[in-house]
PDB file of C-alpha atoms and ligand atoms in Angstrom:
ATOM      1  CA  MET A 725      73.632  69.448 113.320  1.00 71.00           C
ATOM      2  CA  ASN A 726      76.722  71.425 112.866  1.00 79.00           C
ATOM      3  CA  LEU A 727      76.761  75.210 113.431  1.00 89.00           C
ATOM      4  CA  THR A 728      75.865  76.898 110.147  1.00 88.00           C
ATOM      5  CA  CYS A 729      75.202  80.573 109.185  1.00 93.00           C
ATOM      6  CA  GLN A 730      73.295  81.715 106.239  1.00 93.00           C
ATOM      7  CA  ASN A 731      73.081  85.155 104.854  1.00 94.00           C
ATOM      8  CA  SER A 732      69.961  84.801 102.722  1.00 95.00           C
ATOM      9  CA  PHE A 733      70.425  88.013 100.772  1.00 94.00           C
ATOM     10  CA  ALA A 734      74.211  87.542 100.096  1.00 93.00           C
ATOM     11  CA  VAL A 735      74.930  88.031  96.425  1.00 91.00           C
ATOM     12  CA  ARG A 736      75.729  84.584  94.855  1.00 88.00           C
ATOM     13  CA  LYS A 737      78.924  84.292  92.979  1.00 89.00           C
ATOM     14  CA  GLU A 738      79.514  82.493  89.604  1.00 88.00           C
ATOM     15  CA  GLY A 739      79.715  78.741  90.186  1.00 91.00           C
ATOM     16  CA  GLU A 740      78.238  78.752  93.712  1.00 94.00           C
ATOM     17  CA  PRO A 741      75.178  76.643  94.416  1.00 96.00           C
ATOM     18  CA  GLY A 742      71.695  78.036  94.128  1.00 97.00           C
ATOM     19  CA  SER A 743      69.153  78.314  96.826  1.00 98.00           C
ATOM     20  CA  LEU A 744      66.020  76.576  97.996  1.00 98.00           C
ATOM     21  CA  TYR A 745      63.026  78.813  98.334  1.00 98.00           C
ATOM     22  CA  LEU A 746      60.156  77.725 100.331  1.00 98.00           C
ATOM     23  CA  VAL A 747      57.335  79.620  98.613  1.00 98.00           C
ATOM     24  CA  ALA A 748      53.885  79.914 100.319  1.00 98.00           C
ATOM     25  CA  THR A 749      50.855  79.549  98.069  1.00 98.00           C
ATOM     26  CA  PRO A 750      47.235  80.419  98.954  1.00 98.00           C
ATOM     27  CA  ILE A 751      45.104  77.932 101.090  1.00 97.00           C
ATOM     28  CA  GLY A 752      41.957  78.558  99.009  1.00 96.00           C
ATOM     29  CA  ASN A 753      41.819  82.282  98.150  1.00 98.00           C
ATOM     30  CA  LEU A 754      44.051  83.280  95.125  1.00 97.00           C
ATOM     31  CA  GLU A 755      44.181  86.881  96.548  1.00 98.00           C
ATOM     32  CA  ASP A 756      46.543  85.601  99.248  1.00 98.00           C
ATOM     33  CA  MET A 757      49.295  84.934  96.877  1.00 98.00           C
ATOM     34  CA  THR A 758      52.150  87.433  97.660  1.00 98.00           C
ATOM     35  CA  TYR A 759      53.879  89.668  95.182  1.00 98.00           C
ATOM     36  CA  ARG A 760      57.154  88.066  96.259  1.00 98.00           C
ATOM     37  CA  ALA A 761      55.779  84.627  95.712  1.00 98.00           C
ATOM     38  CA  VAL A 762      54.840  85.458  92.156  1.00 98.00           C
ATOM     39  CA  ARG A 763      58.158  86.860  91.331  1.00 98.00           C
ATOM     40  CA  MET A 764      60.041  83.929  93.030  1.00 98.00           C
ATOM     41  CA  LEU A 765      58.092  81.341  90.835  1.00 98.00           C
ATOM     42  CA  GLN A 766      58.686  83.433  87.808  1.00 98.00           C
ATOM     43  CA  GLU A 767      62.397  83.835  88.346  1.00 97.00           C
ATOM     44  CA  CYS A 768      63.446  80.459  89.688  1.00 98.00           C
ATOM     45  CA  ASP A 769      65.025  77.875  87.567  1.00 98.00           C
ATOM     46  CA  ILE A 770      62.872  74.931  88.848  1.00 98.00           C
ATOM     47  CA  ILE A 771      59.533  74.704  90.678  1.00 98.00           C
ATOM     48  CA  ALA A 772      59.371  71.648  92.772  1.00 98.00           C
ATOM     49  CA  ALA A 773      55.544  70.912  93.225  1.00 97.00           C
ATOM     50  CA  GLU A 774      53.739  68.537  95.555  1.00 94.00           C
ATOM     51  CA  ASP A 775      50.978  68.331  93.024  1.00 95.00           C
ATOM     52  CA  THR A 776      51.988  69.461  89.664  1.00 96.00           C
ATOM     53  CA  ARG A 777      48.416  69.613  88.273  1.00 96.00           C
ATOM     54  CA  GLN A 778      47.409  72.042  91.125  1.00 95.00           C
ATOM     55  CA  THR A 779      50.499  74.121  90.653  1.00 97.00           C
ATOM     56  CA  ARG A 780      49.921  74.322  86.971  1.00 97.00           C
ATOM     57  CA  LYS A 781      46.525  75.798  87.671  1.00 97.00           C
ATOM     58  CA  LEU A 782      48.173  78.385  90.080  1.00 97.00           C
ATOM     59  CA  LEU A 783      50.884  79.226  87.604  1.00 98.00           C
ATOM     60  CA  THR A 784      48.311  79.741  84.708  1.00 98.00           C
ATOM     61  CA  HIS A 785      46.288  82.016  86.967  1.00 98.00           C
ATOM     62  CA  PHE A 786      49.264  84.319  87.595  1.00 98.00           C
ATOM     63  CA  GLU A 787      50.563  83.993  84.112  1.00 98.00           C
ATOM     64  CA  ILE A 788      53.779  82.359  85.218  1.00 98.00           C
ATOM     65  CA  GLN A 789      55.702  80.373  82.630  1.00 96.00           C
ATOM     66  CA  PRO A 790      57.829  77.852  84.724  1.00 96.00           C
ATOM     67  CA  LYS A 791      61.309  77.281  83.415  1.00 97.00           C
ATOM     68  CA  GLN A 792      60.850  73.655  84.692  1.00 97.00           C
ATOM     69  CA  LEU A 793      58.227  71.891  86.771  1.00 97.00           C
ATOM     70  CA  PHE A 794      59.397  69.053  88.895  1.00 96.00           C
ATOM     71  CA  SER A 795      57.305  66.637  91.021  1.00 96.00           C
ATOM     72  CA  TYR A 796      58.363  66.306  94.678  1.00 96.00           C
ATOM     73  CA  HIS A 797      55.862  64.480  97.002  1.00 95.00           C
ATOM     74  CA  GLU A 798      55.613  61.849  99.748  1.00 93.00           C
ATOM     75  CA  HIS A 799      55.803  58.846  97.409  1.00 95.00           C
ATOM     76  CA  ASN A 800      58.856  60.046  95.228  1.00 95.00           C
ATOM     77  CA  LYS A 801      60.782  62.200  97.704  1.00 95.00           C
ATOM     78  CA  GLY A 802      63.448  59.519  98.160  1.00 94.00           C
ATOM     79  CA  ALA A 803      64.632  59.739  94.617  1.00 95.00           C
ATOM     80  CA  SER A 804      63.419  63.133  93.831  1.00 96.00           C
ATOM     81  CA  GLY A 805      64.850  64.952  96.914  1.00 97.00           C
ATOM     82  CA  PRO A 806      68.524  64.109  96.075  1.00 97.00           C
ATOM     83  CA  GLU A 807      67.937  64.983  92.384  1.00 97.00           C
ATOM     84  CA  ILE A 808      66.698  68.557  93.422  1.00 98.00           C
ATOM     85  CA  ILE A 809      69.742  68.935  95.700  1.00 98.00           C
ATOM     86  CA  ARG A 810      71.944  68.075  92.797  1.00 98.00           C
ATOM     87  CA  TYR A 811      70.244  70.712  90.588  1.00 98.00           C
ATOM     88  CA  ILE A 812      70.860  73.242  93.288  1.00 98.00           C
ATOM     89  CA  ILE A 813      74.511  72.352  93.832  1.00 97.00           C
ATOM     90  CA  GLU A 814      75.012  72.801  90.090  1.00 97.00           C
ATOM     91  CA  GLY A 815      73.774  76.437  90.536  1.00 97.00           C
ATOM     92  CA  LYS A 816      69.971  76.275  89.887  1.00 97.00           C
ATOM     93  CA  ASN A 817      67.504  78.047  92.113  1.00 98.00           C
ATOM     94  CA  VAL A 818      64.700  75.889  93.201  1.00 98.00           C
ATOM     95  CA  ALA A 819      61.288  77.033  94.563  1.00 98.00           C
ATOM     96  CA  ILE A 820      59.305  74.388  96.413  1.00 98.00           C
ATOM     97  CA  VAL A 821      55.534  74.678  96.576  1.00 98.00           C
ATOM     98  CA  SER A 822      53.042  72.505  98.415  1.00 96.00           C
ATOM     99  CA  ASP A 823      49.430  71.749  97.591  1.00 93.00           C
ATOM    100  CA  ALA A 824      48.545  74.830  99.599  1.00 96.00           C
ATOM    101  CA  GLY A 825      49.904  77.091 102.313  1.00 97.00           C
ATOM    102  CA  LEU A 826      53.519  77.008 103.700  1.00 98.00           C
ATOM    103  CA  PRO A 827      55.776  74.217 102.291  1.00 97.00           C
ATOM    104  CA  ALA A 828      57.316  72.046 105.018  1.00 96.00           C
ATOM    105  CA  ILE A 829      54.146  72.197 107.230  1.00 97.00           C
ATOM    106  CA  SER A 830      52.550  68.721 107.234  1.00 94.00           C
ATOM    107  CA  ASP A 831      54.245  67.885 103.838  1.00 92.00           C
ATOM    108  CA  PRO A 832      57.464  66.328 102.554  1.00 91.00           C
ATOM    109  CA  GLY A 833      58.975  69.740 102.116  1.00 95.00           C
ATOM    110  CA  SER A 834      60.785  69.479 105.628  1.00 96.00           C
ATOM    111  CA  ASP A 835      62.777  66.553 104.342  1.00 96.00           C
ATOM    112  CA  LEU A 836      64.078  68.523 101.432  1.00 97.00           C
ATOM    113  CA  VAL A 837      65.001  71.390 103.782  1.00 97.00           C
ATOM    114  CA  ARG A 838      67.025  68.977 105.939  1.00 96.00           C
ATOM    115  CA  LEU A 839      68.923  67.574 102.875  1.00 97.00           C
ATOM    116  CA  ALA A 840      69.653  71.147 101.617  1.00 97.00           C
ATOM    117  CA  ILE A 841      70.967  72.299 105.022  1.00 96.00           C
ATOM    118  CA  ALA A 842      73.170  69.256 105.223  1.00 95.00           C
ATOM    119  CA  GLU A 843      74.675  70.255 101.959  1.00 96.00           C
ATOM    120  CA  GLY A 844      75.295  73.834 103.085  1.00 95.00           C
ATOM    121  CA  ILE A 845      72.550  75.151 100.713  1.00 97.00           C
ATOM    122  CA  SER A 846      70.758  78.395 101.578  1.00 97.00           C
ATOM    123  CA  VAL A 847      67.092  77.770 102.526  1.00 98.00           C
ATOM    124  CA  ILE A 848      64.903  80.894 102.187  1.00 98.00           C
ATOM    125  CA  PRO A 849      61.416  81.377 103.471  1.00 98.00           C
ATOM    126  CA  ILE A 850      58.836  83.095 101.261  1.00 98.00           C
ATOM    127  CA  PRO A 851      56.017  83.399 103.874  1.00 98.00           C
ATOM    128  CA  GLY A 852      52.292  83.535 103.219  1.00 98.00           C
ATOM    129  CA  ALA A 853      49.041  81.699 103.970  1.00 98.00           C
ATOM    130  CA  ASN A 854      48.998  78.932 106.588  1.00 98.00           C
ATOM    131  CA  ALA A 855      45.903  77.003 107.614  1.00 98.00           C
ATOM    132  CA  ALA A 856      46.931  76.454 111.364  1.00 98.00           C
ATOM    133  CA  LEU A 857      47.804  80.009 112.273  1.00 98.00           C
ATOM    134  CA  SER A 858      44.869  81.450 110.424  1.00 98.00           C
ATOM    135  CA  GLY A 859      42.546  79.214 112.415  1.00 98.00           C
ATOM    136  CA  LEU A 860      44.389  80.034 115.631  1.00 98.00           C
ATOM    137  CA  ILE A 861      44.273  83.820 115.397  1.00 98.00           C
ATOM    138  CA  ALA A 862      40.492  83.907 114.878  1.00 98.00           C
ATOM    139  CA  SER A 863      39.836  81.086 117.267  1.00 98.00           C
ATOM    140  CA  GLY A 864      39.250  83.169 120.361  1.00 98.00           C
ATOM    141  CA  LEU A 865      41.568  80.841 122.222  1.00 97.00           C
ATOM    142  CA  SER A 866      44.866  81.722 123.677  1.00 96.00           C
ATOM    143  CA  THR A 867      47.599  82.715 121.124  1.00 97.00           C
ATOM    144  CA  GLU A 868      50.316  83.276 123.810  1.00 95.00           C
ATOM    145  CA  ARG A 869      51.532  79.691 123.730  1.00 95.00           C
ATOM    146  CA  PHE A 870      50.595  77.022 121.217  1.00 96.00           C
ATOM    147  CA  THR A 871      51.493  73.641 119.960  1.00 96.00           C
ATOM    148  CA  PHE A 872      51.045  72.675 116.292  1.00 97.00           C
ATOM    149  CA  VAL A 873      50.273  68.861 116.192  1.00 97.00           C
ATOM    150  CA  GLY A 874      49.130  68.662 112.661  1.00 97.00           C
ATOM    151  CA  PHE A 875      47.489  65.331 111.602  1.00 97.00           C
ATOM    152  CA  LEU A 876      46.870  62.741 114.269  1.00 97.00           C
ATOM    153  CA  PRO A 877      47.621  59.101 113.693  1.00 95.00           C
ATOM    154  CA  ARG A 878      44.937  56.700 112.203  1.00 93.00           C
ATOM    155  CA  ASP A 879      44.442  54.324 115.006  1.00 93.00           C
ATOM    156  CA  LYS A 880      42.381  55.202 118.108  1.00 94.00           C
ATOM    157  CA  LYS A 881      44.951  53.821 120.444  1.00 93.00           C
ATOM    158  CA  ASP A 882      47.702  55.928 118.897  1.00 94.00           C
ATOM    159  CA  ILE A 883      45.546  59.037 118.759  1.00 95.00           C
ATOM    160  CA  ILE A 884      44.872  58.497 122.606  1.00 93.00           C
ATOM    161  CA  ALA A 885      48.470  57.950 123.281  1.00 92.00           C
ATOM    162  CA  GLN A 886      49.479  61.179 121.284  1.00 93.00           C
ATOM    163  CA  LEU A 887      46.694  63.247 122.981  1.00 94.00           C
ATOM    164  CA  SER A 888      47.511  62.036 126.387  1.00 89.00           C
ATOM    165  CA  SER A 889      51.094  63.500 125.893  1.00 89.00           C
ATOM    166  CA  PHE A 890      49.444  67.049 125.520  1.00 90.00           C
ATOM    167  CA  GLN A 891      46.854  66.505 128.351  1.00 87.00           C
ATOM    168  CA  ALA A 892      48.690  68.733 130.683  1.00 85.00           C
ATOM    169  CA  ALA A 893      50.230  71.102 128.145  1.00 86.00           C
ATOM    170  CA  GLN A 894      48.925  74.543 128.752  1.00 86.00           C
ATOM    171  CA  GLY A 895      49.248  75.982 125.166  1.00 94.00           C
ATOM    172  CA  THR A 896      46.522  75.974 122.672  1.00 97.00           C
ATOM    173  CA  LEU A 897      46.661  72.802 120.431  1.00 98.00           C
ATOM    174  CA  LEU A 898      46.373  73.036 116.617  1.00 98.00           C
ATOM    175  CA  PHE A 899      45.322  69.930 114.445  1.00 98.00           C
ATOM    176  CA  TYR A 900      44.685  69.354 110.844  1.00 98.00           C
ATOM    177  CA  GLU A 901      41.629  67.116 110.062  1.00 97.00           C
ATOM    178  CA  SER A 902      39.650  65.861 107.136  1.00 96.00           C
ATOM    179  CA  PRO A 903      35.853  66.231 106.941  1.00 97.00           C
ATOM    180  CA  HIS A 904      35.273  62.534 107.123  1.00 95.00           C
ATOM    181  CA  ARG A 905      37.298  62.098 110.347  1.00 97.00           C
ATOM    182  CA  VAL A 906      36.505  65.183 112.204  1.00 97.00           C
ATOM    183  CA  LYS A 907      33.728  63.892 114.283  1.00 97.00           C
ATOM    184  CA  LYS A 908      35.542  60.701 115.287  1.00 97.00           C
ATOM    185  CA  THR A 909      38.508  62.811 116.223  1.00 97.00           C
ATOM    186  CA  LEU A 910      36.353  65.118 118.512  1.00 97.00           C
ATOM    187  CA  GLU A 911      34.815  62.181 120.259  1.00 97.00           C
ATOM    188  CA  ILE A 912      38.390  60.840 121.027  1.00 96.00           C
ATOM    189  CA  MET A 913      39.581  64.360 122.119  1.00 97.00           C
ATOM    190  CA  GLN A 914      36.587  64.389 124.528  1.00 96.00           C
ATOM    191  CA  GLU A 915      37.626  61.077 125.933  1.00 94.00           C
ATOM    192  CA  ALA A 916      41.522  61.907 126.118  1.00 93.00           C
ATOM    193  CA  LEU A 917      41.428  65.533 127.047  1.00 93.00           C
ATOM    194  CA  GLY A 918      38.095  66.154 128.819  1.00 91.00           C
ATOM    195  CA  ASP A 919      35.753  68.962 128.079  1.00 89.00           C
ATOM    196  CA  ARG A 920      37.577  71.790 126.560  1.00 95.00           C
ATOM    197  CA  GLN A 921      36.667  74.877 124.389  1.00 97.00           C
ATOM    198  CA  ILE A 922      37.494  74.403 120.900  1.00 98.00           C
ATOM    199  CA  ALA A 923      37.122  76.183 117.527  1.00 98.00           C
ATOM    200  CA  LEU A 924      36.504  74.359 114.159  1.00 98.00           C
ATOM    201  CA  ALA A 925      37.823  76.381 111.447  1.00 98.00           C
ATOM    202  CA  ARG A 926      36.600  75.280 108.060  1.00 97.00           C
ATOM    203  CA  GLU A 927      37.454  76.265 104.395  1.00 97.00           C
ATOM    204  CA  LEU A 928      39.631  79.077 105.525  1.00 98.00           C
ATOM    205  CA  THR A 929      39.825  82.030 103.045  1.00 98.00           C
ATOM    206  CA  LYS A 930      37.281  80.451 100.954  1.00 97.00           C
ATOM    207  CA  ARG A 931      33.693  81.464 100.289  1.00 96.00           C
ATOM    208  CA  TYR A 932      32.214  79.039 102.829  1.00 95.00           C
ATOM    209  CA  GLU A 933      34.767  79.897 105.527  1.00 97.00           C
ATOM    210  CA  GLU A 934      33.129  79.026 108.891  1.00 97.00           C
ATOM    211  CA  PHE A 935      34.245  79.112 112.595  1.00 98.00           C
ATOM    212  CA  VAL A 936      32.228  76.980 115.134  1.00 98.00           C
ATOM    213  CA  ARG A 937      33.301  77.882 118.631  1.00 98.00           C
ATOM    214  CA  GLY A 938      32.146  76.061 121.784  1.00 98.00           C
ATOM    215  CA  SER A 939      32.767  73.018 123.904  1.00 97.00           C
ATOM    216  CA  ILE A 940      33.566  69.686 122.310  1.00 97.00           C
ATOM    217  CA  PRO A 941      30.033  68.312 122.876  1.00 97.00           C
ATOM    218  CA  GLN A 942      28.495  71.533 121.653  1.00 97.00           C
ATOM    219  CA  CYS A 943      30.530  71.305 118.384  1.00 97.00           C
ATOM    220  CA  LEU A 944      29.653  67.631 118.020  1.00 97.00           C
ATOM    221  CA  ASP A 945      25.992  68.460 118.201  1.00 97.00           C
ATOM    222  CA  TRP A 946      26.665  71.136 115.779  1.00 97.00           C
ATOM    223  CA  LEU A 947      28.104  68.586 113.346  1.00 97.00           C
ATOM    224  CA  GLU A 948      25.155  66.335 113.821  1.00 96.00           C
ATOM    225  CA  GLU A 949      23.050  69.058 112.369  1.00 96.00           C
ATOM    226  CA  HIS A 950      25.430  70.324 109.804  1.00 95.00           C
ATOM    227  CA  PRO A 951      27.453  67.406 108.268  1.00 93.00           C
ATOM    228  CA  PRO A 952      31.307  68.251 107.950  1.00 94.00           C
ATOM    229  CA  LEU A 953      32.386  69.517 104.596  1.00 94.00           C
ATOM    230  CA  GLY A 954      35.564  70.930 103.483  1.00 94.00           C
ATOM    231  CA  GLU A 955      39.076  70.994 105.188  1.00 94.00           C
ATOM    232  CA  TYR A 956      39.410  71.543 109.018  1.00 98.00           C
ATOM    233  CA  VAL A 957      41.589  73.050 111.423  1.00 98.00           C
ATOM    234  CA  ILE A 958      40.741  72.049 114.982  1.00 98.00           C
ATOM    235  CA  VAL A 959      41.940  74.523 117.593  1.00 98.00           C
ATOM    236  CA  VAL A 960      41.776  73.219 121.168  1.00 98.00           C
ATOM    237  CA  GLU A 961      42.066  75.057 124.449  1.00 97.00           C
ATOM    238  CA  GLY A 962      45.173  74.128 126.371  1.00 95.00           C
ATOM    239  CA  ALA A 963      45.227  72.504 129.825  1.00 90.00           C
ATOM    240  CA  SER A 964      44.308  74.660 132.816  1.00 80.00           C
ATOM    241  CA  LYS A 965      46.885  75.719 135.271  1.00 74.00           C
ATOM    242  CA  GLU A 966      45.567  73.124 137.870  1.00 74.00           C
ATOM    243  CA  GLU A 967      45.744  70.285 135.322  1.00 75.00           C
ATOM    244  CA  GLU A 968      49.510  71.142 134.555  1.00 70.00           C
ATOM    245  CA  LEU A 969      50.325  71.486 138.212  1.00 71.00           C
ATOM    246  CA  ARG A 970      48.687  68.121 138.924  1.00 70.00           C
ATOM    247  CA  GLU A 971      50.735  66.648 136.239  1.00 69.00           C
ATOM    248  CA  GLN A 972      53.965  68.306 137.450  1.00 69.00           C
ATOM    249  CA  ASN A 973      53.230  67.057 140.919  1.00 71.00           C
ATOM    250  CA  SER A 974      52.751  63.349 140.036  1.00 72.00           C
ATOM    251  CA  TRP A 975      55.953  62.872 138.021  1.00 76.00           C
ATOM    252  CA  TRP A 976      56.889  60.066 140.335  1.00 80.00           C
ATOM    253  CA  GLN A 977      53.662  57.924 139.613  1.00 79.00           C
ATOM    254  CA  GLU A 978      55.413  55.471 137.369  1.00 80.00           C
ATOM    255  CA  LEU A 979      58.168  54.861 139.954  1.00 85.00           C
ATOM    256  CA  THR A 980      58.152  52.140 142.654  1.00 86.00           C
ATOM    257  CA  LEU A 981      58.650  53.307 146.133  1.00 90.00           C
ATOM    258  CA  GLU A 982      62.149  52.298 146.335  1.00 90.00           C
ATOM    259  CA  GLU A 983      62.857  54.158 142.933  1.00 88.00           C
ATOM    260  CA  HIS A 984      61.109  57.204 144.259  1.00 87.00           C
ATOM    261  CA  VAL A 985      63.301  57.268 147.499  1.00 89.00           C
ATOM    262  CA  LYS A 986      66.476  56.629 145.338  1.00 89.00           C
ATOM    263  CA  HIS A 987      65.610  59.532 143.072  1.00 85.00           C
ATOM    264  CA  TYR A 988      65.975  61.928 146.145  1.00 85.00           C
ATOM    265  CA  GLU A 989      69.111  60.131 147.367  1.00 87.00           C
ATOM    266  CA  ASP A 990      70.627  60.465 143.887  1.00 84.00           C
ATOM    267  CA  SER A 991      70.187  64.201 144.248  1.00 80.00           C
ATOM    268  CA  GLY A 992      72.613  64.092 147.197  1.00 82.00           C
ATOM    269  CA  ILE A 993      70.178  64.138 150.281  1.00 85.00           C
ATOM    270  CA  SER A 994      70.300  61.519 153.166  1.00 88.00           C
ATOM    271  CA  ARG A 995      68.181  58.426 152.975  1.00 90.00           C
ATOM    272  CA  LYS A 996      66.149  59.896 155.877  1.00 89.00           C
ATOM    273  CA  ASP A 997      65.395  63.089 154.155  1.00 86.00           C
ATOM    274  CA  ALA A 998      64.699  61.185 150.832  1.00 88.00           C
ATOM    275  CA  MET A 999      62.052  59.194 152.591  1.00 90.00           C
ATOM    276  CA  LYS A1000      60.553  62.280 154.113  1.00 88.00           C
ATOM    277  CA  LYS A1001      60.280  63.961 150.618  1.00 85.00           C
ATOM    278  CA  THR A1002      58.637  60.695 149.210  1.00 87.00           C
ATOM    279  CA  ALA A1003      56.189  60.636 151.997  1.00 85.00           C
ATOM    280  CA  SER A1004      55.269  64.241 151.210  1.00 82.00           C
ATOM    281  CA  ASP A1005      54.825  63.611 147.586  1.00 81.00           C
ATOM    282  CA  ARG A1006      52.516  60.568 148.102  1.00 82.00           C
ATOM    283  CA  GLY A1007      50.688  62.316 150.920  1.00 80.00           C
ATOM    284  CA  VAL A1008      51.445  59.496 153.557  1.00 84.00           C
ATOM    285  CA  SER A1009      53.480  59.521 156.656  1.00 86.00           C
ATOM    286  CA  LYS A1010      57.329  58.826 156.861  1.00 85.00           C
ATOM    287  CA  ARG A1011      56.490  55.843 159.013  1.00 85.00           C
ATOM    288  CA  ASP A1012      54.400  54.363 156.082  1.00 85.00           C
ATOM    289  CA  ILE A1013      57.241  54.716 153.761  1.00 88.00           C
ATOM    290  CA  TYR A1014      59.731  53.219 156.234  1.00 87.00           C
ATOM    291  CA  ASN A1015      57.432  50.314 156.912  1.00 86.00           C
ATOM    292  CA  SER A1016      56.591  49.552 153.349  1.00 85.00           C
ATOM    293  CA  LEU A1017      60.343  49.517 152.567  1.00 85.00           C
ATOM    294  CA  LEU A1018      61.142  47.164 155.417  1.00 80.00           C
ATOM    295  CA  ASP A1019      58.434  44.767 154.127  1.00 72.00           C
ATOM    296  CA  LYS A1020      60.212  44.406 150.849  1.00 64.00           C
TER     297      LYS A1020
HETATM  298  N1  LIG B  60      50.912  73.426 104.215  1.00 63.40           N
HETATM  299  C1  LIG B  60      49.664  73.623 104.504  1.00 63.40           C
HETATM  300  C2  LIG B  60      49.522  74.948 105.514  1.00 63.40           C
HETATM  301  O1  LIG B  60      50.542  75.779 105.581  1.00 63.40           O
HETATM  302  O2  LIG B  60      48.595  75.142 106.281  1.00 63.40           O
HETATM  303  C3  LIG B  60      48.952  72.431 105.210  1.00 63.40           C
HETATM  304  C4  LIG B  60      48.925  71.311 104.384  1.00 63.40           C
HETATM  305  S1  LIG B  60      48.181  69.873 104.984  1.00 63.40           S
HETATM  306  C5  LIG B  60      48.703  68.706 103.899  1.00 63.40           C
HETATM  307  C6  LIG B  60      46.506  70.027 104.584  1.00 63.40           C
HETATM  308  C7  LIG B  60      45.651  70.188 105.762  1.00 63.40           C
HETATM  309  O3  LIG B  60      45.639  71.570 106.147  1.00 63.40           O
HETATM  310  C8  LIG B  60      44.170  69.926 105.494  1.00 63.40           C
HETATM  311  O4  LIG B  60      43.859  68.589 105.647  1.00 63.40           O
HETATM  312  C9  LIG B  60      43.500  70.800 106.424  1.00 63.40           C
HETATM  313  O5  LIG B  60      43.417  70.187 107.842  1.00 63.40           O
HETATM  314  C10 LIG B  60      44.374  72.001 106.610  1.00 63.40           C
HETATM  315  N2  LIG B  60      43.789  73.041 105.554  1.00 63.40           N
HETATM  316  C11 LIG B  60      44.513  73.422 104.395  1.00 63.40           C
HETATM  317  N3  LIG B  60      43.723  74.425 103.829  1.00 63.40           N
HETATM  318  C12 LIG B  60      42.816  74.656 104.772  1.00 63.40           C
HETATM  319  C13 LIG B  60      41.650  75.619 104.598  1.00 63.40           C
HETATM  320  N4  LIG B  60      41.474  76.351 103.598  1.00 63.40           N
HETATM  321  N5  LIG B  60      40.737  75.680 105.702  1.00 63.40           N
HETATM  322  C14 LIG B  60      40.948  74.853 106.793  1.00 63.40           C
HETATM  323  N6  LIG B  60      41.941  73.945 106.850  1.00 63.40           N
HETATM  324  C15 LIG B  60      42.758  73.806 105.862  1.00 63.40           C
END
């Protein structure tokens, strides 16, 4: 990406392109709509909505009469995205809204953002509700460092591969999940990440909002008694310091002995010292390394 600088509040001159506004909408509780979001949706020339039916309900509630409502979702983004960009270049201000929460988080809004930036268009956030961060802040798990993972892949093999890549990550992990997959996902998490503390945040901001906090097996037992309903954020404790250190100290595990020694030699030290370091990493004697390399 080339270096670009955007002054979001610069006054636009006649004939210049419009802007793309990313407007947050409530994730269940209409009181979470911000004053600024209402004003933006009232003032913009086009509202690009992931689900126009859902957005119409929201607009009706806030008595907003859209100038133009445009559909932009996963299945039409290839055609719809460039068309929206064309409107902006012609001078229209476009507000994008997703089904709920922040646009561009686990929805195609992020593709539109990239297209806009590539065209030098200002992309302006209008912040508000977000499910992952709402779940995190009330989870009781560390908020110091965290990774948003969003939806996991469908296949168990792919889920395990993805979770394994976070096995040693120390920050809290944030996932989105549907009610009919939440149990299966927790079982796979237990298998891939081991026993961790988690929080299941359900129906955030809505009447039946619920937080279930405990270990993965405890939460699975809970779900046996209370069948999953509504939308979920799964917040998972990060790896312990020991797990992270173990991972850092075994970076060489995929290497052959020769590759391991060569790695150190490439850093500029002698073969003898490289063998000494390799022996120390592997917890064996320098003689063992020497003999094994001779045998090859
Ligand atoms: N853009 C949204 C945001 O900012 O949070 C996320 C959209 S993503 C397509 C939808 C997923 O977010 C749901 O499957 C669920 O995992 C999570 N989610 C959305 N609303 C939620 C709520 N009220 N309570 C719990 N999870 C929610």
